[in-house]
Amino acid sequence: MKPAPPKSLHDLGFEELTEVLAAGGVIPHHARTLWRALYRMDAQELREMDFLPPLKRWVDASVGEDKAFFLDAPDVVEEIRSSDGLTRKFLLRLRDGRMIETVLMGYDGRYTVCVSTQVGCAMGCVFCATGQMGFVRHLRPGEIVAQVLHARRVLKQAAPNKKLRNLVLMGMGEPLHNMDSVLHALDIISDTRGIGIGPSRIAISTVGVVPGIRRMAEENSPYRLAVSLHGSREEERAALVPVSGRWPLDTLIDACRDYGARTGKRIFFEWTLIDGENDSPATAERLAIMLEGVDAHINLIPLNPTRGYDGAASHAGHAFQKILRAAGFPCTFRQRRGIDVAAGCGMLKEDSRRSAS
Ligand code: SAH
Ligand code: SF4
């Protein structure tokens, strides 16, 4: 019989890890030690760790390239820093050669990592470099966890006293299209025995996958929700976000209202401002009416230019913001500190492909 294909240790939750060890005759106590080694101490070479003999024997027999388990440790193909040095963007190569992006952002001494959840994306938003790439595959939980570990490692070297406190799922891909893996990864990342990023400091950003939002509401999800809207009329939104045809605005806003009512949580709405497309005063006024009664924070994002889209950044952002504020909504511009390092979603990968061709 052919041996089972190797699995990533980073794919396993704490209970699964305990079961795997138990199946190898190792008592549960050692699961905690191994978990700490992986997620607190960030051991990259488990064989070098000073484990007690039963765990050491299991690691020697089971972990390694030719063994039952491996560790997710993507290669850094490229790293770019913003001119202020506070944003670092990594192009990471996965085991199968596919590339993803991870960004470490520092602002006011607080550090946030932005991770990818898929290679490419199936949602096809016209202005997004990842959408222009199409869908390649979902990431496994371990591939999501490994991005956080990488960012934490970089931060530890750059600023040893600082903690990585925040996580946003705003890199490549649509998190709610890969929901099971995403939620499993978030369980691992928020586990206080290990990495321990608090659920209230984790934001899932979605293009508006309604069944996913409904599931978050039903499960009373502890994570924050950000919804990328970009349009306050159906035609306006559908021109930018093709999946609006599948989950139209009224259905989406209903799901958001329900999520807000059930969880009592504020929702962040993301709005990429594009000249002449979705930046008029009338659009802002309609948005305010559409979101009436929703506990909403609106984040305005300046458009980052991409090769596959010829729209331009808006100059009307401040007027847009003013209307929403007058209607009582907190409304801010998303910090894009990394704009000089091609910090838009999927853009570093696009750049590297261009220079490779
Ligand atoms: N798929 C999820 C999360 C990843 S995209 C989502 O769409 O929400 C994260 C955010 O970046 C989204 O709000 C998206 O609209 C925005 N974005 C993507 N490409 C952009 C670009 N070229 N300029 C500005 N914002 C962009
Ligand atoms: Fe996918 Fe988000 Fe890009 Fe849309 S904006 S294509 S959902 S990654």
XYZ file of C-alpha atoms and ligand atoms in Angstrom:
391
model
C 0.000 0.000 0.000
C 1.247 3.461 -0.836
C 1.948 5.614 2.241
C -0.491 8.495 2.854
C 0.730 11.780 1.371
C 2.536 13.977 3.914
C 0.496 16.550 5.815
C 1.420 19.895 7.279
C 1.702 20.026 11.071
C 0.455 23.617 10.724
C -2.833 22.300 9.350
C -3.663 20.646 12.656
C -5.699 22.243 15.424
C -4.715 21.540 19.019
C -7.141 18.627 19.389
C -6.038 17.053 16.113
C -2.413 17.394 17.121
C -3.209 15.685 20.425
C -4.927 12.838 18.546
C -2.069 12.442 16.088
C 0.401 12.187 18.949
C -1.857 9.755 20.816
C -1.985 7.552 17.716
C 1.817 7.499 17.885
C 1.722 6.520 21.549
C 2.633 9.973 22.876
C 0.601 11.218 25.855
C -1.487 14.449 25.564
C 0.812 16.431 27.829
C 3.370 16.567 25.019
C 0.877 18.117 22.609
C 1.063 21.298 24.628
C 4.858 21.286 24.438
C 4.818 20.746 20.696
C 2.146 23.429 20.211
C 4.228 25.919 22.206
C 7.302 25.027 20.179
C 5.425 25.626 16.934
C 3.503 28.745 17.862
C 5.154 30.427 20.851
C 8.806 29.681 20.222
C 8.371 29.485 16.477
C 10.646 26.467 16.073
C 11.475 26.055 12.415
C 13.587 22.969 12.908
C 11.785 20.704 15.351
C 14.544 18.098 15.338
C 16.852 20.555 17.033
C 14.489 21.133 19.933
C 15.220 19.840 23.374
C 12.083 17.721 23.782
C 11.609 14.923 26.305
C 12.400 11.502 24.797
C 8.856 10.354 23.852
C 8.163 13.555 21.908
C 11.658 13.680 20.474
C 11.285 10.127 19.151
C 7.954 10.991 17.555
C 9.358 14.151 15.940
C 12.395 12.293 14.602
C 10.227 9.551 13.166
C 7.364 11.682 11.854
C 8.467 15.193 10.869
C 10.616 15.937 7.837
C 10.473 16.137 4.075
C 10.295 12.367 3.606
C 8.081 11.756 6.660
C 4.369 11.833 7.468
C 4.380 15.526 8.448
C 6.132 18.644 7.235
C 6.161 22.274 8.375
C 4.788 25.057 6.221
C 7.677 27.430 5.651
C 7.240 29.395 2.420
C 10.302 30.872 0.700
C 10.607 34.617 0.502
C 11.026 35.409 -3.186
C 10.953 39.137 -2.774
C 10.623 41.673 -0.012
C 9.802 45.314 -0.584
C 9.780 48.054 2.024
C 7.893 51.304 1.801
C 10.057 54.410 1.893
C 9.032 55.045 5.512
C 10.143 51.495 6.306
C 6.913 50.686 8.138
C 5.283 48.538 5.510
C 6.946 45.414 4.286
C 5.498 43.335 1.584
C 6.559 39.746 0.945
C 6.108 37.629 -2.099
C 6.103 34.069 -0.776
C 6.530 30.837 -2.720
C 4.482 27.855 -1.551
C 5.536 24.193 -1.795
C 3.924 23.792 -5.203
C 5.664 26.895 -6.546
C 2.562 29.103 -6.395
C 3.057 32.630 -5.092
C 1.111 34.647 -2.564
C 1.552 37.982 -0.852
C 1.712 38.888 2.815
C 2.072 42.412 4.168
C 3.332 43.573 7.554
C 2.129 47.064 8.384
C 3.193 49.270 11.267
C 1.253 52.311 12.263
C 1.550 54.269 15.509
C 3.606 51.445 17.015
C 0.854 48.896 16.313
C 1.553 46.102 13.910
C -0.883 44.332 11.627
C -0.354 41.476 9.225
C -2.416 41.180 6.068
C -2.629 37.626 4.741
C -3.796 35.895 1.576
C -6.423 33.159 1.679
C -6.271 31.887 -1.920
C -3.915 31.850 -4.863
C -5.759 34.189 -7.223
C -9.474 34.830 -6.759
C -12.647 33.702 -8.507
C -14.634 36.881 -7.824
C -13.232 38.931 -10.686
C -13.530 42.491 -9.311
C -12.418 44.527 -12.304
C -9.983 46.863 -10.522
C -8.216 44.159 -8.493
C -4.917 42.598 -9.621
C -5.810 39.307 -7.895
C -9.212 39.231 -9.559
C -7.569 39.840 -12.940
C -5.430 36.746 -12.329
C -8.419 34.398 -11.930
C -8.725 31.583 -9.418
C -5.873 29.118 -8.994
C -6.498 27.326 -5.709
C -7.517 27.642 -2.058
C -4.861 27.926 0.632
C -4.694 25.240 3.310
C -4.996 26.403 6.939
C -1.252 25.842 7.444
C -0.437 28.116 4.513
C -2.472 30.888 6.145
C -0.936 30.293 9.594
C 2.577 30.280 8.097
C 2.099 33.826 6.761
C 1.376 35.077 10.279
C 4.422 33.235 11.612
C 6.583 34.787 8.911
C 5.376 38.313 9.687
C 5.904 37.784 13.410
C 9.444 36.556 12.776
C 10.263 39.635 10.677
C 8.770 41.946 13.304
C 10.725 40.242 16.078
C 13.946 40.971 14.238
C 13.038 44.528 13.317
C 11.416 45.588 16.592
C 11.938 42.977 19.324
C 9.697 44.787 21.828
C 6.729 45.033 19.556
C 3.931 42.488 19.318
C 2.007 41.495 16.269
C -1.478 42.253 17.539
C -3.748 42.539 14.521
C -4.616 40.380 11.560
C -6.613 41.295 8.476
C -7.674 38.854 5.778
C -7.337 41.363 2.979
C -4.555 39.864 0.891
C -5.098 37.764 -2.205
C -8.338 35.821 -2.397
C -11.835 35.785 -0.992
C -11.822 34.410 2.583
C -15.489 33.368 2.589
C -14.944 31.319 -0.586
C -12.446 29.257 1.424
C -14.316 29.511 4.679
C -13.602 26.164 6.368
C -9.845 26.518 5.930
C -9.959 30.159 6.982
C -11.922 29.464 10.176
C -9.654 26.547 11.019
C -6.560 28.732 10.511
C -8.104 31.444 12.698
C -8.710 28.906 15.487
C -4.996 28.104 15.397
C -3.904 31.751 15.169
C -6.130 32.926 18.025
C -5.325 30.033 20.385
C -3.899 31.638 23.522
C -1.507 28.739 24.093
C 0.259 29.751 20.898
C 0.189 32.807 18.631
C -2.748 34.275 20.532
C -3.975 37.118 18.331
C -7.333 37.973 19.932
C -10.435 37.314 17.789
C -11.549 40.930 18.181
C -8.286 41.952 16.510
C -8.906 39.755 13.481
C -10.889 41.140 10.533
C -12.304 39.034 7.717
C -12.843 41.084 4.573
C -15.362 39.769 2.059
C -16.619 40.919 -1.321
C -20.083 40.020 -0.036
C -20.429 36.229 -0.070
C -23.863 36.192 1.544
C -23.937 32.544 2.743
C -20.611 33.158 4.507
C -21.883 36.296 6.227
C -25.015 34.413 7.292
C -22.874 31.629 8.695
C -20.770 34.131 10.654
C -23.998 35.535 12.104
C -25.411 32.116 12.992
C -22.180 30.998 14.626
C -21.903 34.321 16.455
C -18.421 34.569 15.012
C -15.960 36.355 17.308
C -14.121 37.914 14.357
C -14.709 41.308 12.841
C -16.423 41.600 9.500
C -15.474 43.963 6.682
C -17.632 44.049 3.558
C -16.315 45.466 0.283
C -19.217 47.406 -1.191
C -17.967 49.872 -3.855
C -21.462 50.658 -5.111
C -24.804 51.838 -3.743
C -26.902 50.994 -6.816
C -27.020 47.543 -8.323
C -25.694 48.569 -11.779
C -22.950 50.695 -10.268
C -21.733 47.843 -8.089
C -22.169 45.092 -10.690
C -19.904 47.003 -13.104
C -17.061 46.717 -10.564
C -17.958 43.542 -8.674
C -19.367 40.851 -10.990
C -20.549 38.605 -8.118
C -23.085 41.274 -7.263
C -25.211 39.459 -9.854
C -25.214 36.419 -7.598
C -25.608 38.235 -4.278
C -27.343 41.528 -5.121
C -27.056 44.573 -2.888
C -30.433 44.208 -1.174
C -29.688 40.573 -0.231
C -26.211 41.563 0.931
C -27.385 44.462 3.076
C -30.129 42.238 4.578
C -27.454 39.724 5.579
C -25.351 42.535 7.073
C -28.308 43.867 9.075
C -28.982 40.390 10.371
C -25.298 39.901 11.259
C -25.282 43.215 13.136
C -28.488 42.384 15.013
C -27.324 38.909 16.021
C -23.740 39.667 16.962
C -24.066 43.264 18.153
C -20.911 44.006 16.201
C -20.043 46.971 14.063
C -19.426 46.213 10.394
C -16.695 47.845 8.344
C -17.644 48.694 4.786
C -14.786 49.058 2.322
C -15.172 51.417 -0.592
C -12.523 51.763 -3.283
C -13.066 55.227 -4.751
C -12.885 55.375 -8.531
C -13.166 58.546 -10.569
C -16.581 58.884 -12.204
C -17.636 55.339 -11.227
C -18.662 55.460 -7.591
C -17.516 58.777 -6.133
C -20.433 61.160 -6.747
C -22.338 62.972 -3.984
C -25.505 61.161 -5.109
C -23.775 57.798 -4.591
C -22.656 58.832 -1.095
C -26.184 59.953 -0.225
C -27.652 56.667 -1.453
C -25.065 54.770 0.564
C -26.051 56.661 3.711
C -29.716 55.773 3.135
C -28.882 52.143 2.336
C -26.962 51.731 5.584
C -29.425 53.605 7.779
C -29.635 51.958 11.186
C -26.603 49.704 10.575
C -23.711 50.087 13.031
C -21.261 50.789 10.218
C -17.802 52.231 9.787
C -16.963 53.175 6.230
C -13.396 52.847 5.045
C -12.543 54.729 1.862
C -9.681 53.248 -0.155
C -7.887 55.203 -2.876
C -7.717 53.121 -6.075
C -4.331 51.586 -6.740
C -3.757 51.413 -10.479
C -3.486 47.924 -11.980
C -2.507 46.808 -15.432
C -5.853 45.295 -16.325
C -8.040 48.271 -15.416
C -7.895 51.782 -16.779
C -10.058 53.552 -14.164
C -8.449 56.394 -12.216
C -8.280 57.257 -8.529
C -10.964 59.667 -7.364
C -10.342 63.281 -6.407
C -13.733 63.602 -4.781
C -12.967 61.512 -1.691
C -13.232 64.313 0.831
C -16.638 65.464 -0.384
C -17.768 61.817 -0.309
C -16.489 61.445 3.239
C -18.186 64.641 4.350
C -21.612 63.438 3.231
C -21.257 60.154 5.107
C -20.020 61.869 8.238
C -22.884 64.346 8.100
C -25.215 61.335 7.979
C -23.634 60.122 11.235
C -21.277 57.398 9.978
C -17.668 57.127 11.085
C -15.813 57.342 7.788
C -12.051 57.232 7.356
C -9.501 56.843 4.614
C -7.670 53.544 4.742
C -4.023 54.058 5.479
C -2.160 53.070 2.372
C 1.272 53.614 3.705
C 2.641 51.083 1.332
C 1.427 52.625 -1.887
C 5.027 53.172 -2.997
C 5.717 49.451 -2.627
C 2.830 48.325 -4.807
C 0.805 47.448 -1.752
C -2.452 46.886 -3.606
C -3.822 43.388 -3.406
C -2.028 41.058 -5.819
C 0.162 43.778 -7.282
C 3.569 42.540 -6.240
C 2.877 39.237 -7.906
C 1.757 41.077 -11.019
C 4.999 43.088 -10.987
C 7.196 40.024 -10.628
C 5.399 38.303 -13.489
C 5.887 41.356 -15.656
C 9.593 41.601 -14.935
C 9.965 37.845 -15.465
C 8.332 37.966 -18.884
N -11.583 39.412 -1.229
C -11.747 40.234 -0.103
C -10.433 40.545 0.603
C -9.247 40.845 -0.271
S -9.324 42.368 -1.190
C -12.479 41.509 -0.441
O -12.662 41.790 -1.619
O -12.891 42.186 0.479
C -9.118 43.568 0.109
C -9.602 44.960 -0.252
O -8.731 45.560 -1.218
C -11.015 44.990 -0.823
O -11.793 45.980 -0.185
C -10.751 45.357 -2.269
O -11.846 45.990 -2.845
C -9.525 46.237 -2.178
N -8.790 46.356 -3.430
C -8.464 45.382 -4.299
N -7.767 45.882 -5.337
C -7.650 47.213 -5.142
C -7.055 48.276 -5.866
N -6.441 48.075 -7.026
N -7.121 49.517 -5.342
C -7.745 49.738 -4.172
N -8.334 48.772 -3.436
C -8.299 47.517 -3.910
Fe -11.185 38.811 -5.037
Fe -11.292 40.725 -3.145
Fe -9.873 41.062 -5.421
Fe -12.547 41.048 -5.523
S -11.245 42.539 -4.459
S -11.170 39.965 -6.934
S -13.009 39.514 -3.996
S -9.472 39.583 -3.835
